[in-house]
Amino acid sequence: MLLTITNTARPATDLGFLLHKHPERVQEFRQSSGTATVFYPEAGEERCTAALLLEIDPVALARARGKGSPDFSLSQYVNDRPYAASSLLAVALGEVFRTARAGRCAARPELPGRALPLELTLPALPCRGGPDLARRLFEPLGWEVEARVLPLDEGFPEWGESRYVRLALRGTVRVADALNHLYVLLPVLDDGKHYWIAPDEVDKLIRAGEGWLRGHPERGLITRRYLGRRWSLARTALTRLAELGDETEEHLEPALAEDAPPEATAADEAAAAEAEAAASETAEAGAPEAAEALAARNEAAGAGEAGEPGAVGGEKVGAPEVKGGSLSVRRREAVLGKLTELGAASVIDLGCGQGELVGALLSRPAFARVAGMDVSPLALTIAARRLRLDRMPEAKRARLTLFQGALTYTDKRLSGYDAAVLMEVIEHVDPPRLAALERVVFGHARPRHVVVTTPNVEYNVRYEFLTGLRHPDHRFEWTRAEFAAWARRVAAEHGYTVAFEPVGDDDPEVGPPTQMGVFTRDQRS
């Protein structure tokens, strides 16, 4: 799979600053599907071209069991993935050029805001909808589109045309915008994703589509295809897009109506949610087959962006043995112990996911009022099922509130709690949006206490097979010094003090696997 990006604005080598990849170096990046390589075929004052080459590992594809391929056994080994751009290339682009997509350039901060004369080429791209669809998707974004259908075989023209096109895009566009256009629209043209589509894909779509997706004439088609025709996820995404403007619910119906059979999709999603919850419950029960079941589920799902390869219950297979139970359990127990020590009677779990901490809080009568908030409606649905909300005793149910929301927007429902918990949440937030989270939690909600846990990146060397961050959706992972600097700044700005505690075995060289900050609001503030 190959993508080239060419800049013709002098000095053309500014492209290297924007992509954060030096023109004189060849750089490789390991992906779950193979190896991504960035190099520059040409780098001059007048013209500079960067190439992203994704070399697919066929063994990794076979292990993914042909996800997205026709449903027959040979599809594991006979497919177009090594040759044609697809969602796999979009994943590689998203990871390799993550900083460029965010529009950041510390060395030349004025560059990301400039629109440059760019040419993007993809020699072979699956395009379900043909050249016309490519034009409908890219032309409204300011691109001049050249989409040429490729023959099945140039030596046998009588065989006819393939479903692949050679795509060339030309336009004066910001590099960050160009990369985000491709990140979203490559899987849309292919109409297939080759990894598990989790609810956090909605967040990725909203982030990558900022500034262009809401006003796109094909936003309904883009949203449905990007989210694998998952009906509820598409509705959630379109609702959030509508909320960015002045649209109402009825505006969503035309966008949702075309080529998306809700009955089939809803059934698929219910089955997926059931399987996810069942697998998690098996793991929590400590059954011997739990690790194998969850690892197989992740492997079958492609486990690219949305699932961590070989992860079991959020922890890495091959990690050093943790005394006293898994790290996820020890982390939850550490948070519960701290909340008890602080004497908190009301607690809100911000980013509650599938409700593990919420359930543990409800099991302790000392916590008289418990709330869980998450951005994902599907996660909240699974949480309600796991907590057996429909069969919960009335007195216990009266203590609980579950609701959907985002930590980057002020919300009066977040206020009025003794303590708030951000357990393994902040590392999933893009660094430019951390300031919004800080204002919402510490400036607006202002609980008496805030408990924050996050991975200690220094400890990652103790994970035998880990290369990179602990989870593909992590935007960063901090050292102990970086976490302490962030926490002390936030505390000083919002009238809190902060103390730090290790979670997990405290390695004398690299510290604990998880670091915890406990914020307490100054009585005078």
CSV table of C-alpha atoms in Angstrom, one decimal, residues 6-183:
chain,number,residue,atom,x,y,z
A,6,THR,CA,3.8,16.3,-2.7
A,7,ASN,CA,4.3,20.0,-1.9
A,8,THR,CA,5.3,22.5,-4.5
A,9,ALA,CA,5.4,25.7,-2.4
A,10,ARG,CA,8.9,27.0,-1.8
A,11,PRO,CA,10.7,25.9,0.2
A,12,ALA,CA,9.0,22.6,-0.5
A,13,THR,CA,11.0,20.8,2.2
A,14,ASP,CA,8.8,22.5,4.8
A,15,LEU,CA,6.7,19.4,4.3
A,16,GLY,CA,9.2,17.6,6.5
A,17,PHE,CA,8.5,20.0,9.4
A,18,LEU,CA,4.7,19.5,9.0
A,19,LEU,CA,4.9,15.7,8.9
A,20,HIS,CA,7.6,15.6,11.6
A,21,LYS,CA,9.6,13.3,9.4
A,22,HIS,CA,13.1,14.4,8.2
A,23,PRO,CA,13.6,14.2,4.4
A,24,GLU,CA,17.1,12.7,4.8
A,25,ARG,CA,15.9,9.8,6.9
A,26,VAL,CA,14.1,6.6,6.2
A,27,GLN,CA,11.9,5.8,9.2
A,28,GLU,CA,10.0,2.5,10.0
A,29,PHE,CA,7.0,2.1,12.3
A,30,ARG,CA,5.7,-1.3,13.5
A,31,GLN,CA,2.0,-1.8,12.9
A,32,SER,CA,-0.3,-4.6,14.0
A,33,SER,CA,-0.8,-5.4,10.2
A,34,GLY,CA,2.9,-5.0,9.2
A,35,THR,CA,5.5,-2.3,8.8
A,36,ALA,CA,4.9,1.3,7.8
A,37,THR,CA,7.9,3.1,6.2
A,38,VAL,CA,8.2,6.9,5.6
A,39,PHE,CA,10.7,8.1,3.0
A,40,TYR,CA,11.2,10.9,0.5
A,41,PRO,CA,11.6,10.0,-3.2
A,42,GLU,CA,12.4,13.7,-3.8
A,43,ALA,CA,13.3,16.6,-1.5
A,44,GLY,CA,14.1,19.9,-3.2
A,45,GLU,CA,13.3,23.6,-2.9
A,46,GLU,CA,10.8,23.5,-5.7
A,47,ARG,CA,9.2,20.1,-5.1
A,48,CYS,CA,9.2,17.7,-2.1
A,49,THR,CA,7.4,14.3,-1.9
A,50,ALA,CA,6.9,12.1,1.1
A,51,ALA,CA,5.8,8.5,0.7
A,52,LEU,CA,4.1,6.2,3.3
A,53,LEU,CA,4.5,2.6,2.4
A,54,LEU,CA,2.7,-0.1,4.4
A,55,GLU,CA,4.1,-3.5,3.9
A,56,ILE,CA,1.5,-6.1,5.1
A,57,ASP,CA,2.5,-9.1,7.2
A,58,PRO,CA,0.4,-11.9,5.7
A,59,VAL,CA,0.8,-14.0,8.9
A,60,ALA,CA,-0.8,-11.1,10.9
A,61,LEU,CA,-3.6,-11.0,8.3
A,62,ALA,CA,-4.2,-14.7,8.6
A,63,ARG,CA,-4.4,-14.5,12.4
A,64,ALA,CA,-7.0,-11.8,11.9
A,65,ARG,CA,-9.1,-14.5,10.2
A,66,GLY,CA,-9.8,-12.5,7.1
A,67,LYS,CA,-11.8,-9.8,8.9
A,68,GLY,CA,-13.6,-7.8,6.2
A,69,SER,CA,-12.8,-10.4,3.4
A,70,PRO,CA,-15.3,-12.7,1.7
A,71,ASP,CA,-16.4,-15.4,4.0
A,72,PHE,CA,-14.4,-18.4,2.8
A,73,SER,CA,-11.3,-20.1,4.2
A,74,LEU,CA,-8.9,-18.9,1.5
A,75,SER,CA,-9.7,-15.3,2.2
A,76,GLN,CA,-7.2,-15.5,5.1
A,77,TYR,CA,-4.4,-15.9,2.5
A,78,VAL,CA,-5.7,-14.7,-0.8
A,79,ASN,CA,-6.7,-11.0,-0.6
A,80,ASP,CA,-5.8,-7.6,-1.9
A,81,ARG,CA,-4.5,-6.2,1.4
A,82,PRO,CA,-0.8,-6.1,0.5
A,83,TYR,CA,-1.5,-4.2,-2.7
A,84,ALA,CA,-4.6,-1.9,-2.3
A,85,ALA,CA,-5.0,1.0,0.1
A,86,SER,CA,-7.7,0.4,2.7
A,87,SER,CA,-8.6,1.1,6.3
A,88,LEU,CA,-5.2,-0.6,7.2
A,89,LEU,CA,-3.4,2.3,5.5
A,90,ALA,CA,-5.7,4.8,7.2
A,91,VAL,CA,-4.7,3.3,10.6
A,92,ALA,CA,-1.0,3.5,9.7
A,93,LEU,CA,-1.4,7.1,8.5
A,94,GLY,CA,-3.3,8.0,11.7
A,95,GLU,CA,-0.6,6.7,13.9
A,96,VAL,CA,2.5,7.7,12.0
A,97,PHE,CA,1.3,11.2,11.3
A,98,ARG,CA,-0.6,11.7,14.5
A,99,THR,CA,1.1,15.0,15.4
A,100,ALA,CA,0.7,16.3,11.9
A,101,ARG,CA,-3.0,15.4,11.9
A,102,ALA,CA,-3.4,17.5,15.1
A,103,GLY,CA,-1.9,20.5,13.3
A,104,ARG,CA,1.1,20.9,15.6
A,105,CYS,CA,4.7,21.9,14.7
A,106,ALA,CA,6.8,23.1,17.7
A,107,ALA,CA,9.8,23.9,15.4
A,108,ARG,CA,7.8,26.1,13.0
A,109,PRO,CA,4.4,26.9,14.7
A,110,GLU,CA,3.3,29.2,11.9
A,111,LEU,CA,3.4,26.4,9.3
A,112,PRO,CA,0.4,24.2,10.2
A,113,GLY,CA,-2.0,27.0,9.6
A,114,ARG,CA,-0.8,27.6,6.0
A,115,ALA,CA,-2.6,26.0,3.0
A,116,LEU,CA,-0.1,24.5,0.6
A,117,PRO,CA,-0.4,23.3,-3.0
A,118,LEU,CA,-0.5,19.6,-2.4
A,119,GLU,CA,-0.9,16.5,-4.6
A,120,LEU,CA,-1.8,13.2,-3.0
A,121,THR,CA,-1.7,9.9,-5.0
A,122,LEU,CA,-2.9,6.4,-4.2
A,123,PRO,CA,-1.9,4.0,-7.0
A,124,ALA,CA,-4.6,1.4,-6.1
A,125,LEU,CA,-7.6,2.0,-3.9
A,126,PRO,CA,-10.8,-0.1,-3.5
A,127,CYS,CA,-13.7,2.2,-4.4
A,128,ARG,CA,-17.2,0.8,-3.9
A,129,GLY,CA,-19.1,3.4,-5.8
A,130,GLY,CA,-16.5,4.0,-8.5
A,131,PRO,CA,-14.8,7.3,-9.6
A,132,ASP,CA,-18.1,9.2,-9.1
A,133,LEU,CA,-18.1,8.4,-5.4
A,134,ALA,CA,-14.5,9.6,-5.1
A,135,ARG,CA,-15.4,12.9,-6.6
A,136,ARG,CA,-18.5,13.3,-4.5
A,137,LEU,CA,-16.4,12.8,-1.3
A,138,PHE,CA,-13.3,14.9,-2.1
A,139,GLU,CA,-14.5,17.7,-4.4
A,140,PRO,CA,-16.6,19.4,-1.7
A,141,LEU,CA,-13.4,19.6,0.4
A,142,GLY,CA,-11.7,21.7,-2.3
A,143,TRP,CA,-9.8,18.9,-4.1
A,144,GLU,CA,-9.4,18.5,-7.8
A,145,VAL,CA,-10.1,14.8,-8.2
A,146,GLU,CA,-8.6,12.4,-10.8
A,147,ALA,CA,-9.9,8.9,-10.4
A,148,ARG,CA,-9.1,6.4,-13.1
A,149,VAL,CA,-10.6,2.9,-13.0
A,150,LEU,CA,-7.9,0.2,-13.2
A,151,PRO,CA,-8.5,-2.8,-15.5
A,152,LEU,CA,-8.5,-6.3,-14.0
A,153,ASP,CA,-5.5,-7.1,-16.1
A,154,GLU,CA,-3.9,-4.8,-18.6
A,155,GLY,CA,-2.8,-7.8,-20.7
A,156,PHE,CA,-6.4,-9.0,-21.0
A,157,PRO,CA,-8.6,-5.9,-21.6
A,158,GLU,CA,-11.6,-8.1,-22.5
A,159,TRP,CA,-11.7,-9.1,-18.8
A,160,GLY,CA,-13.1,-5.6,-18.1
A,161,GLU,CA,-12.6,-3.2,-15.2
A,162,SER,CA,-11.8,-3.8,-11.6
A,163,ARG,CA,-13.3,-2.2,-8.5
A,164,TYR,CA,-10.0,-0.3,-7.9
A,165,VAL,CA,-9.1,3.2,-9.0
A,166,ARG,CA,-5.9,5.2,-9.2
A,167,LEU,CA,-6.7,8.3,-7.2
A,168,ALA,CA,-4.9,11.7,-7.5
A,169,LEU,CA,-6.0,14.7,-5.5
A,170,ARG,CA,-4.7,18.2,-6.1
A,171,GLY,CA,-5.6,21.3,-4.1
A,172,THR,CA,-4.4,24.1,-1.8
A,173,VAL,CA,-5.1,22.6,1.6
A,174,ARG,CA,-3.6,22.5,5.1
A,175,VAL,CA,-1.5,19.3,5.6
A,176,ALA,CA,-3.4,18.5,8.7
A,177,ASP,CA,-6.7,18.7,6.8
A,178,ALA,CA,-5.4,16.6,3.9
A,179,LEU,CA,-4.3,13.8,6.3
A,180,ASN,CA,-7.7,13.9,8.2
A,181,HIS,CA,-9.6,13.7,4.9
A,182,LEU,CA,-7.7,10.6,4.0
A,183,TYR,CA,-7.9,9.1,7.5
